[in-house]
Amino acid sequence: MTLADTVAHLSPERWAAANRLLLRKALAEFAHERLLTPEEDGGRYVVRSDDGLTAYRFCAVRRTLDHWQIDPDSITRHRDGGELPLAALDFFIELKDSLGLSDEILPVYLEEISSTLSGTCYKLTKPRVTSAELAESGFQAIETGMTEGHPCFVANNGRLGFGVHEYLSYAPETASPVRLVWLAAHRSRAAFTAGVGIEYESFLREELGDQTVERFRAVLTGEGLDPADYLFIPVHPWQWWNKLSVTFAAEVARRHLVCLGEGDDEYLAQQSIRTFFNTSAPHKHYVKTALSVINMGFMRGLSAAYMEATPAINDWLAQLIENDPVLKATGLTIIRERAAVGYRHLEYERATDRYSPYRKMLAALWRESPVPSLRDGESLATMASLLHVDHEGASFAGALIARSGLTPTEWLRGYLRAYYTPLLHSFYAYDLVFMPHGENVILVLEDGVVRRAVYKDIAEEIAVMDPDAALPPEVRRIRVDVPEDTKLLSIFTDVFDCFFRFLAAHLATEGVLEEDGFWRTVAEVTREYQEANPELADRFRRYDLFAPEFALSCLNRLQLRDNRQMVDLADPSGALQLVGTLPNPLSGR
């Protein structure tokens, strides 16, 4: 590949298309979060720059939950009586005060926007696959076929730290095979923890194969080192080349860390960019790695300290699901994080607090693959795919409904029972909440029908909001103190506003299912769950899913305020940006 080839996707035509798509999303989501207040003007809407001299005009349909559905082709930009080309970077500079972008954050946010636009340009070079074709495709074809990323965040593909050659090698949409780098870490500074029934040596041999294990052990013995003194850690190649080989130079020099080389299996990066699916042996575990790249409000590291309790938390949750008849009946499963390994750099620990990115540079975990759990006729798709819309405006969800042969309402009811009912029961029965966005849920499909849901990313994302919950000592980390009046935002925000809002709008736009029918079905499934569990009636009244309104919790406001650390991990609920309320679409149903 020549130097010019690495930027071949950055053509004027694709750049213009990417800017138009991003501005559509920015206008829609910033209006939804009440950062901007579009005014009606002659049948169109207008948003003006901070100085009032530049106007953005567009056509939009306002849907349930104050969802702004903007026609991207209708957006125009005007100044001094003339029309200007659309330019996303100009937009953020022109409206920096309205958006609350500080002088410090603005250039870094523009860098994330530039990266997101570049990624869109790359996606526009890919062969056009319709949603109907994608609905017939395999798990990883769907995973790498996603074009949008998180539906709420405007700067959702920043990946600050990736150069263009690294983007082409490691971004999920490029579908490039990756071999992980393996390090040997001295046991004096490294720890391996695992779930019940897992032993280090046999687990490692199952994952790597005897031949690779012996090859790695020979590297150590060749340097006069005893393999028994070391643990093996998988590392993202970017992390080795850009961080560990330099930032951890002392550890390498002192042989606390030894580079063993690449493993033999090939992996594909998933939507979360730092998690890899084994394409050489799909039944083997995913590998999640530390990656010191800024993406969507955080440095995407992994804490060695957090890794120690990860398998125990997963085993605890798996047992809870297994023993609960309501959750079992929905078909819910989790793919457990079965083993974890972390490395402690003692000097950086002495120099930092426990939330520092410097403590999150070298750790990994192994997560079960969902592939072995499939029955005949079943297939897998990331739930994020339900919000995918192809170049013809057809949604993946609509394609699944068409393939299923069910009515849209029947299909939706099956999906809700698989995905949404377990969230309700976890909340009402256990004060247990997940981070149930599209990338954290895998759907098990059969001929387009959702049969069951698989939740993932457990140890870092779940929380128990009951301060008095009796949790085993190794699991107590997940207990959080949340104000009573914000507890139900785990459903209202994470499910209704950040996922169902978009799914309902897509289906309505296509004429597949009107919004009223969508939300009526959500209400019916909610009541179905509540009527089947009368022993929780007091909880249903206390946390009322049919309340007239709920607080609007704004995600972009978090990122615009601080795009490198958008939530204080010591006080996550304290970071919420609540701006007014939204009418609850379940109210009165």
Coordinates of C-alpha atoms in Angstrom, one line a residue:
M1 CA 0.0 0.0 0.0
T2 CA 1.4 3.4 -1.0
L3 CA 1.2 6.5 1.1
A4 CA -1.5 7.9 -1.2
D5 CA -3.5 4.6 -0.9
T6 CA -3.9 5.1 2.9
V7 CA -6.0 8.2 2.3
A8 CA -7.7 7.1 -0.9
H9 CA -11.1 7.2 0.9
L10 CA -10.8 10.9 1.6
S11 CA -12.3 12.2 -1.7
P12 CA -14.1 15.5 -2.0
E13 CA -17.4 13.8 -2.8
R14 CA -17.2 11.4 0.2
W15 CA -16.1 14.2 2.5
A16 CA -19.1 16.2 1.5
A17 CA -21.4 13.3 2.1
A18 CA -19.9 12.5 5.4
N19 CA -20.2 16.1 6.6
R20 CA -23.9 16.2 5.6
L21 CA -24.6 13.0 7.5
L22 CA -22.7 14.2 10.6
L23 CA -24.5 17.6 10.6
R24 CA -27.8 15.8 10.3
K25 CA -27.0 13.9 13.5
A26 CA -25.5 16.9 15.3
L27 CA -28.6 19.1 14.6
A28 CA -30.9 16.2 15.6
E29 CA -29.2 15.2 18.8
F30 CA -28.2 18.7 20.0
A31 CA -31.8 19.8 19.5
H32 CA -33.0 16.7 21.4
E33 CA -30.6 17.6 24.3
R34 CA -31.8 21.2 24.2
L35 CA -28.4 22.6 23.4
L36 CA -29.9 24.1 20.3
T37 CA -33.5 25.4 19.8
P38 CA -34.5 25.2 16.2
E39 CA -37.1 27.9 15.2
E40 CA -39.8 27.3 12.6
D41 CA -39.4 29.5 9.6
G42 CA -41.5 29.1 6.4
G43 CA -42.1 25.4 6.8
R44 CA -38.5 24.6 7.6
Y45 CA -36.4 24.9 10.8
V46 CA -33.5 27.2 11.3
V47 CA -30.6 27.1 13.8
R48 CA -28.3 30.2 14.0
S49 CA -24.7 30.5 15.0
D50 CA -23.5 32.1 18.2
D51 CA -23.1 35.5 16.4
G52 CA -26.4 35.1 14.7
L53 CA -24.9 35.6 11.2
T54 CA -24.8 32.0 10.0
A55 CA -28.1 30.0 9.6
Y56 CA -28.6 26.3 9.1
R57 CA -31.9 25.5 7.6
F58 CA -33.5 22.0 7.3
C59 CA -36.7 20.0 7.1
A60 CA -37.6 17.7 10.1
V61 CA -40.3 15.5 11.6
R62 CA -40.5 15.7 15.4
R63 CA -41.4 12.3 16.8
T64 CA -42.0 10.7 20.2
L65 CA -39.4 11.5 22.9
D66 CA -38.6 14.8 21.1
H67 CA -36.8 12.9 18.4
W68 CA -35.7 15.1 15.6
Q69 CA -35.8 13.2 12.3
I70 CA -34.0 15.4 9.9
D71 CA -33.8 15.0 6.1
P72 CA -30.0 15.2 5.4
D73 CA -30.6 16.4 1.9
S74 CA -32.6 19.4 3.1
I75 CA -29.8 20.9 5.2
T76 CA -28.4 24.2 3.9
R77 CA -26.0 26.8 5.4
H78 CA -26.4 30.5 4.8
R79 CA -24.3 33.6 5.6
D80 CA -24.4 37.2 4.2
G81 CA -27.2 36.3 1.8
G82 CA -25.3 33.5 0.2
E83 CA -25.2 29.7 0.6
L84 CA -22.1 28.1 1.9
P85 CA -21.0 24.4 1.7
L86 CA -21.6 22.3 4.8
A87 CA -18.5 21.9 6.9
A88 CA -18.8 20.1 10.3
L89 CA -15.7 21.6 11.8
D90 CA -17.0 25.1 11.0
F91 CA -20.4 24.2 12.6
F92 CA -18.8 23.4 15.9
I93 CA -16.7 26.6 15.9
E94 CA -19.7 28.7 14.9
L95 CA -21.8 27.2 17.8
K96 CA -19.1 26.6 20.4
D97 CA -20.8 28.7 23.0
S98 CA -24.2 27.2 22.5
L99 CA -22.6 23.8 22.8
G100 CA -20.6 24.6 25.9
L101 CA -17.3 23.8 24.2
S102 CA -14.4 25.3 26.2
D103 CA -11.3 26.7 24.5
E104 CA -9.4 23.7 25.9
I105 CA -11.9 21.0 24.8
L106 CA -12.8 22.5 21.3
P107 CA -9.7 21.5 19.3
V108 CA -9.6 17.9 20.8
Y109 CA -13.3 17.5 20.1
L110 CA -12.7 18.8 16.5
E111 CA -10.0 16.1 16.2
E112 CA -12.6 13.5 17.2
I113 CA -15.1 14.9 14.7
S114 CA -12.4 14.7 12.0
S115 CA -11.7 11.1 12.9
T116 CA -15.4 10.3 12.8
L117 CA -15.8 11.9 9.4
S118 CA -12.8 10.1 8.1
G119 CA -14.3 6.8 9.3
T120 CA -17.5 7.6 7.5
C121 CA -15.6 8.3 4.3
Y122 CA -14.0 4.8 4.6
K123 CA -17.4 3.2 5.1
L124 CA -18.7 5.0 2.0
T125 CA -16.0 3.1 -0.1
K126 CA -17.3 -0.3 1.0
P127 CA -19.5 -2.4 -1.3
R128 CA -23.2 -1.5 -0.8
V129 CA -24.9 -4.2 1.0
T130 CA -28.6 -3.9 1.6
S131 CA -30.2 -4.5 5.0
A132 CA -32.1 -7.5 3.4
E133 CA -28.7 -9.0 2.3
L134 CA -27.2 -8.3 5.7
A135 CA -30.1 -10.0 7.4
E136 CA -29.0 -13.2 5.7
S137 CA -25.3 -12.8 6.6
G138 CA -23.2 -14.3 9.4
F139 CA -22.4 -12.8 12.8
Q140 CA -19.1 -11.1 11.9
A141 CA -20.4 -9.8 8.6
I142 CA -23.1 -8.0 10.5
E143 CA -20.6 -6.8 13.2
T144 CA -18.3 -5.3 10.6
G145 CA -21.1 -4.0 8.4
M146 CA -22.3 -1.4 10.9
T147 CA -22.0 2.1 9.6
E148 CA -23.1 4.4 12.4
G149 CA -21.8 3.5 15.9
H150 CA -23.5 4.8 19.0
P151 CA -26.8 6.4 18.0
C152 CA -26.7 9.3 20.5
F153 CA -23.0 10.5 20.4
V154 CA -22.1 12.7 17.5
A155 CA -18.3 12.2 17.9
N156 CA -18.6 8.4 18.2
N157 CA -15.6 7.2 16.3
G158 CA -12.8 9.5 17.6
R159 CA -10.2 6.8 18.4
L160 CA -7.6 9.4 19.2
G161 CA -4.2 7.7 18.9
F162 CA -4.9 5.7 15.8
G163 CA -2.9 6.7 12.7
V164 CA -4.5 6.0 9.4
H165 CA -2.6 2.8 8.9
E166 CA -3.7 1.7 12.3
Y167 CA -7.3 2.6 11.5
L168 CA -7.1 0.4 8.5
S169 CA -5.6 -2.4 10.5
Y170 CA -7.8 -2.2 13.7
A171 CA -11.1 -0.5 13.1
P172 CA -14.0 -2.9 13.1
E173 CA -15.5 -1.6 9.8
T174 CA -12.2 -2.4 8.0
A175 CA -12.6 -6.1 8.9
S176 CA -8.9 -6.6 8.9
P177 CA -7.6 -9.8 10.5
V178 CA -5.5 -9.2 13.6
R179 CA -3.0 -11.3 15.5
L180 CA -2.6 -10.4 19.1
V181 CA 0.8 -9.7 20.7
W182 CA 1.6 -11.8 23.7
L183 CA 3.8 -10.8 26.6
A184 CA 5.2 -12.8 29.5
A185 CA 4.6 -10.9 32.8
H186 CA 6.5 -11.7 35.9
R187 CA 4.2 -13.1 38.6
S188 CA 5.6 -10.6 41.2
R189 CA 3.6 -7.9 39.3
A190 CA 0.9 -9.8 37.5
A191 CA -2.2 -11.7 38.7
F192 CA -4.4 -14.2 36.9
T193 CA -7.9 -14.8 38.2
A194 CA -10.5 -17.1 36.8
G195 CA -14.0 -18.4 37.3
V196 CA -15.0 -21.7 39.0
G197 CA -13.4 -24.7 37.3
I198 CA -10.7 -22.8 35.3
E199 CA -7.0 -23.5 35.9
Y200 CA -4.4 -21.3 34.3
E201 CA -2.2 -23.8 32.5
S202 CA -5.0 -25.8 30.9
F203 CA -7.0 -22.7 30.0
L204 CA -4.0 -21.2 28.3
R205 CA -3.3 -24.3 26.3
E206 CA -6.9 -24.5 25.2
E207 CA -6.8 -20.9 24.0
L208 CA -3.3 -20.9 22.4
G209 CA -2.7 -24.5 21.6
D210 CA 0.2 -26.6 22.8
Q211 CA 2.5 -25.7 20.0
T212 CA 2.2 -21.9 20.6
V213 CA 2.6 -22.3 24.4
E214 CA 5.8 -24.3 23.8
R215 CA 7.1 -21.7 21.3
F216 CA 6.4 -18.9 23.9
R217 CA 8.0 -20.9 26.7
A218 CA 11.1 -21.4 24.5
V219 CA 11.5 -17.6 24.2
L220 CA 11.8 -17.4 28.0
T221 CA 14.1 -20.3 28.4
G222 CA 16.2 -18.9 25.6
E223 CA 16.8 -15.8 27.7
G224 CA 17.6 -17.9 30.7
L225 CA 14.3 -17.2 32.4
D226 CA 12.0 -19.7 34.1
P227 CA 8.5 -19.9 32.4
A228 CA 7.0 -20.9 35.8
D229 CA 7.8 -17.3 37.0
Y230 CA 5.6 -15.7 34.3
L231 CA 2.0 -15.3 33.2
F232 CA 1.1 -14.8 29.6
I233 CA -0.9 -11.6 28.7
P234 CA -2.6 -10.9 25.3
V235 CA -2.0 -7.3 24.1
H236 CA -3.5 -5.2 21.4
P237 CA -0.8 -4.6 18.8
W238 CA -1.3 -0.9 18.9
Q239 CA -0.8 -1.0 22.7
W240 CA 2.5 -2.7 22.3
W241 CA 3.9 -0.5 19.6
N242 CA 2.7 2.8 21.0
K243 CA 2.6 2.4 24.7
L244 CA 4.1 -0.6 26.4
S245 CA 7.3 -0.7 24.4
V246 CA 8.0 2.9 25.5
T247 CA 5.9 3.7 28.6
F248 CA 6.8 0.3 30.2
A249 CA 10.4 0.4 28.9
A250 CA 11.8 -0.2 32.4
E251 CA 9.7 -3.3 32.8
V252 CA 11.0 -4.7 29.5
A253 CA 14.6 -3.8 30.4
R254 CA 14.3 -5.6 33.7
R255 CA 12.6 -8.6 32.2
H256 CA 9.5 -8.0 34.3
L257 CA 7.9 -8.1 30.8
V258 CA 9.1 -10.2 27.9
C259 CA 7.7 -9.9 24.4
L260 CA 6.9 -13.4 23.1
G261 CA 5.6 -12.5 19.7
E262 CA 2.3 -12.9 17.9
G263 CA -0.2 -15.7 18.5
D264 CA -1.3 -17.9 15.6
D265 CA -5.1 -17.3 15.7
E266 CA -6.7 -14.5 13.7
Y267 CA -9.2 -12.2 15.3
L268 CA -11.6 -9.5 14.2
A269 CA -12.1 -6.2 16.2
Q270 CA -15.7 -5.8 17.5
Q271 CA -17.7 -2.6 17.6
S272 CA -16.1 -1.7 20.9
I273 CA -12.7 -1.7 19.1
R274 CA -10.7 -3.3 22.0
T275 CA -12.5 -6.6 22.0
F276 CA -11.6 -9.4 19.5
F277 CA -13.6 -12.3 18.1
N278 CA -11.5 -15.4 17.3
T279 CA -12.2 -16.1 13.6
S280 CA -9.7 -19.0 13.4
A281 CA -11.7 -20.8 16.1
P282 CA -15.1 -19.1 16.7
H283 CA -15.9 -21.4 19.7
K284 CA -12.9 -20.0 21.6
H285 CA -13.1 -16.9 23.9
Y286 CA -13.3 -13.3 22.9
V287 CA -10.2 -11.4 24.1
K288 CA -10.7 -7.9 25.5
T289 CA -7.5 -5.9 25.7
A290 CA -6.3 -2.6 27.2
L291 CA -6.2 0.2 24.5
S292 CA -4.9 3.6 25.5
V293 CA -7.0 5.4 22.8
I294 CA -9.5 8.1 23.6
N295 CA -12.9 7.1 22.2
M296 CA -16.3 8.4 23.1
G297 CA -15.5 10.1 26.3
F298 CA -12.9 7.8 27.8
M299 CA -9.4 6.3 27.5
R300 CA -10.2 2.7 26.7
G301 CA -7.8 1.1 29.1
L302 CA -8.4 -1.9 31.4
S303 CA -7.7 -1.8 35.1
A304 CA -5.5 -4.5 36.5
A305 CA -7.2 -4.0 39.9
Y306 CA -10.7 -4.4 38.4
M307 CA -9.7 -7.5 36.5
E308 CA -9.1 -9.4 39.8
A309 CA -12.8 -9.5 40.7
T310 CA -14.1 -9.8 37.1
P311 CA -14.6 -13.6 36.9
A312 CA -16.2 -13.8 40.4
I313 CA -18.7 -11.1 39.4
N314 CA -19.6 -12.9 36.2
D315 CA -20.0 -16.2 38.1
W316 CA -22.3 -14.5 40.6
L317 CA -24.5 -13.0 37.9
A318 CA -24.7 -16.3 35.9
Q319 CA -25.8 -18.1 39.1
L320 CA -28.4 -15.4 39.8
I321 CA -29.9 -15.8 36.3
E322 CA -29.8 -19.6 36.5
N323 CA -31.7 -19.6 39.8
D324 CA -34.4 -17.0 38.8
P325 CA -37.4 -18.6 37.0
V326 CA -38.5 -15.3 35.4
L327 CA -35.1 -14.6 33.9
K328 CA -34.7 -18.3 32.8
A329 CA -38.1 -18.1 31.1
T330 CA -37.0 -15.2 28.9
G331 CA -34.0 -17.3 27.6
L332 CA -31.6 -14.7 28.9
T333 CA -27.9 -15.7 29.1
I334 CA -24.7 -13.9 29.6
I335 CA -21.4 -14.6 28.1
R336 CA -19.2 -14.7 31.1
E337 CA -15.8 -13.1 31.4
R338 CA -14.2 -16.3 32.5
A339 CA -10.6 -15.3 33.2
A340 CA -8.6 -12.1 33.5
V341 CA -5.0 -11.1 33.9
G342 CA -3.6 -7.8 35.0
Y343 CA -0.2 -6.2 35.4
R344 CA 0.6 -3.6 38.1
H345 CA 3.3 -1.1 37.2
L346 CA 4.3 -0.2 40.8
E347 CA 5.9 3.2 40.0
Y348 CA 2.9 4.5 38.1
E349 CA 0.7 3.3 40.9
R350 CA 2.7 5.3 43.4
A351 CA 2.3 8.4 41.2
T352 CA -1.4 8.2 40.5
D353 CA -4.8 7.6 42.0
R354 CA -6.8 4.4 41.2
Y355 CA -8.7 6.0 38.3
S356 CA -5.7 7.1 36.4
P357 CA -5.2 5.9 32.8
Y358 CA -1.7 4.9 33.7
R359 CA -3.1 2.1 35.8
K360 CA -5.1 0.7 32.9
M361 CA -2.4 0.0 30.3
L362 CA -1.8 -3.7 30.7
A363 CA -4.7 -6.1 31.4
A364 CA -6.9 -8.5 29.5
L365 CA -9.9 -10.7 29.9
W366 CA -11.3 -13.7 28.2
R367 CA -15.1 -13.7 27.5
E368 CA -17.1 -16.7 26.4
S369 CA -18.1 -16.9 22.8
P370 CA -21.8 -17.2 22.1
V371 CA -21.2 -19.5 19.2
P372 CA -21.1 -22.9 21.1
S373 CA -24.6 -22.1 22.6
L374 CA -26.3 -21.9 19.2
R375 CA -28.9 -24.5 18.3
D376 CA -29.6 -25.7 14.8
G377 CA -31.1 -22.9 12.7
E378 CA -30.0 -20.1 15.1
S379 CA -27.7 -17.2 14.2
L380 CA -26.2 -14.2 15.9
A381 CA -26.3 -10.4 15.5
T382 CA -25.2 -7.5 17.6
M383 CA -28.3 -5.6 18.8
A384 CA -26.7 -2.4 17.4
S385 CA -27.6 -3.8 14.0
L386 CA -31.3 -3.1 14.7
L387 CA -30.5 0.6 14.2
H388 CA -28.5 0.1 11.0
V389 CA -30.0 1.7 7.9
D390 CA -28.6 0.9 4.5
H391 CA -27.9 3.3 1.6
E392 CA -31.5 2.9 0.4
G393 CA -32.9 3.9 3.7
A394 CA -34.0 0.4 4.7
S395 CA -33.4 -0.7 8.3
F396 CA -31.9 -4.0 9.4
A397 CA -34.8 -4.3 11.9
G398 CA -37.3 -3.9 9.0
A399 CA -35.4 -6.6 7.1
L400 CA -35.6 -9.0 10.0
I401 CA -39.3 -8.4 10.4
A402 CA -39.9 -9.1 6.7
R403 CA -37.8 -12.2 6.8
S404 CA -39.6 -13.5 9.9
G405 CA -43.1 -13.6 8.3
L406 CA -44.5 -12.2 11.5
T407 CA -46.5 -9.0 11.8
P408 CA -44.3 -6.1 13.0
T409 CA -46.1 -6.1 16.4
E410 CA -45.6 -9.9 16.8
W411 CA -42.0 -9.5 16.0
L412 CA -41.5 -6.6 18.3
R413 CA -43.2 -8.4 21.2
G414 CA -40.8 -11.3 20.8
Y415 CA -37.8 -9.0 20.8
L416 CA -39.1 -7.1 23.9
R417 CA -39.7 -10.3 25.8
A418 CA -36.1 -11.4 25.1
Y419 CA -34.3 -8.1 25.6
Y420 CA -36.5 -5.8 27.7
T421 CA -38.3 -8.1 30.1
P422 CA -35.0 -9.3 31.7
L423 CA -34.0 -5.7 32.3
L424 CA -37.3 -5.0 34.0
H425 CA -37.0 -8.0 36.3
S426 CA -33.4 -7.4 37.1
F427 CA -34.3 -3.9 38.2
Y428 CA -37.5 -4.6 40.1
A429 CA -36.4 -7.9 41.8
Y430 CA -32.7 -7.2 42.5
D431 CA -32.0 -3.4 42.0
L432 CA -29.6 -4.7 39.3
V433 CA -29.0 -2.6 36.2
F434 CA -27.0 -3.2 33.1
M435 CA -25.6 -0.9 30.4
P436 CA -27.9 -2.4 27.8
H437 CA -27.0 -0.5 24.7
G438 CA -26.7 -2.1 21.3
E439 CA -23.1 -3.1 21.5
N440 CA -23.5 -4.8 24.8
V441 CA -26.3 -7.2 23.7
I442 CA -26.2 -10.0 21.2
L443 CA -29.4 -11.3 19.7
V444 CA -30.0 -14.9 18.9
L445 CA -32.1 -15.1 15.7
E446 CA -33.9 -17.8 13.9
D447 CA -35.3 -16.9 10.4
G448 CA -35.3 -13.2 11.5
V449 CA -37.2 -13.9 14.7
V450 CA -35.5 -12.8 18.0
R451 CA -35.4 -16.0 20.1
R452 CA -33.3 -14.8 23.1
A453 CA -30.8 -12.2 24.2
V454 CA -27.2 -12.5 25.4
Y455 CA -25.9 -9.8 27.6
K456 CA -22.2 -9.0 27.7
D457 CA -19.6 -6.7 29.2
I458 CA -20.7 -7.6 32.7
A459 CA -18.1 -6.8 35.3
E460 CA -17.4 -3.2 34.2
E461 CA -21.0 -2.3 33.4
I462 CA -23.5 -3.8 35.9
A463 CA -24.5 -2.2 39.1
V464 CA -26.6 -3.1 42.2
M465 CA -28.3 0.1 43.4
D466 CA -29.5 -1.4 46.8
P467 CA -27.0 -0.2 49.4
D468 CA -28.1 -3.0 51.7
A469 CA -27.8 -5.8 49.2
A470 CA -26.1 -8.9 50.5
L471 CA -23.3 -9.4 48.1
P472 CA -20.3 -11.8 48.4
P473 CA -17.1 -9.8 49.3
E474 CA -15.5 -10.2 45.9
V475 CA -18.7 -8.8 44.2
R476 CA -19.3 -5.8 46.4
R477 CA -17.5 -3.5 43.9
I478 CA -20.6 -3.4 41.8
R479 CA -22.7 -1.9 44.6
V480 CA -23.4 1.8 43.9
D481 CA -25.2 4.6 45.7
V482 CA -27.8 6.2 43.4
P483 CA -30.4 8.8 44.3
E484 CA -33.9 7.4 44.4
D485 CA -35.2 9.7 41.8
T486 CA -32.7 8.7 39.2
K487 CA -32.7 5.0 39.6
L488 CA -35.3 4.4 36.9
L489 CA -33.2 6.3 34.4
S490 CA -31.5 3.0 33.8
I491 CA -34.6 2.1 31.8
F492 CA -35.9 5.5 30.8
T493 CA -32.6 6.8 29.5
D494 CA -30.6 3.7 28.5
V495 CA -33.4 1.8 26.9
F496 CA -36.2 4.2 26.0
D497 CA -34.3 7.3 25.0
C498 CA -31.0 5.9 23.8
F499 CA -32.3 2.8 21.9
F500 CA -36.1 2.5 21.5
R501 CA -36.4 6.2 20.4
F502 CA -34.3 5.4 17.3
L503 CA -35.8 2.0 16.6
A504 CA -39.3 3.3 16.7
A505 CA -38.4 6.2 14.4
H506 CA -36.8 3.9 11.8
L507 CA -39.8 1.5 11.7
A508 CA -42.2 4.4 11.4
T509 CA -40.2 6.1 8.7
E510 CA -40.3 2.9 6.6
G511 CA -44.0 2.5 7.2
V512 CA -43.3 -0.8 9.0
L513 CA -44.9 0.1 12.3
E514 CA -46.3 3.5 13.5
E515 CA -44.8 4.9 16.7
D516 CA -48.1 4.6 18.5
G517 CA -48.1 0.9 17.8
F518 CA -44.5 0.6 18.9
W519 CA -44.9 2.2 22.3
R520 CA -48.3 0.5 22.8
T521 CA -46.5 -2.8 22.4
V522 CA -43.8 -1.7 24.9
A523 CA -46.5 -0.8 27.4
E524 CA -48.3 -4.2 26.8
V525 CA -45.1 -6.2 27.5
T526 CA -44.4 -4.0 30.6
R527 CA -47.9 -4.7 32.0
E528 CA -47.6 -8.4 31.0
Y529 CA -44.4 -8.6 33.1
Q530 CA -46.0 -6.7 36.1
E531 CA -49.1 -8.8 36.1
A532 CA -47.1 -12.0 36.1
N533 CA -45.1 -10.8 39.2
P534 CA -47.6 -9.3 41.6
E535 CA -45.3 -9.8 44.6
L536 CA -43.3 -6.8 43.3
A537 CA -46.3 -4.5 43.2
D538 CA -44.9 -2.2 45.8
R539 CA -41.8 -1.7 43.7
F540 CA -43.8 -1.1 40.5
R541 CA -45.6 1.7 42.3
R542 CA -42.5 3.1 43.8
Y543 CA -40.6 3.2 40.5
D544 CA -43.4 3.9 38.0
L545 CA -42.7 3.1 34.4
F546 CA -46.0 4.7 33.5
A547 CA -45.2 8.1 35.1
P548 CA -46.2 11.1 33.0
E549 CA -42.6 12.2 32.4
F550 CA -38.9 11.4 33.2
A551 CA -35.7 13.5 33.3
L552 CA -33.9 14.1 30.1
S553 CA -30.3 12.8 30.7
C554 CA -27.9 14.1 28.0
L555 CA -24.9 12.1 26.8
N556 CA -23.4 14.6 24.3
R557 CA -23.4 17.3 27.0
L558 CA -21.0 15.0 29.0
Q559 CA -18.7 14.6 26.1
L560 CA -18.8 18.3 25.1
R561 CA -17.9 19.2 28.7
D562 CA -14.9 16.8 28.9
N563 CA -14.3 14.4 26.0
R564 CA -11.4 12.7 27.7
Q565 CA -13.1 11.8 31.0
M566 CA -16.8 12.5 30.6
V567 CA -17.8 10.7 33.8
D568 CA -16.1 10.9 37.2
L569 CA -15.7 7.1 37.9
A570 CA -15.7 7.8 41.6
D571 CA -19.2 9.3 41.3
P572 CA -20.9 8.2 38.1
S573 CA -24.5 9.3 39.0
G574 CA -23.1 12.7 40.1
A575 CA -22.0 13.3 36.5
L576 CA -25.5 13.1 35.0
Q577 CA -26.5 16.1 32.8
L578 CA -30.2 16.4 33.5
V579 CA -32.1 19.0 31.4
G580 CA -35.8 19.2 31.9
T581 CA -38.1 16.3 31.2
L582 CA -39.5 14.2 28.4
P583 CA -43.1 13.0 28.1
N584 CA -43.1 9.3 28.9
P585 CA -44.5 7.4 25.9
L586 CA -45.9 4.7 28.2
S587 CA -48.0 7.2 30.2
G588 CA -51.7 6.7 29.9
R589 CA -51.3 3.4 28.0

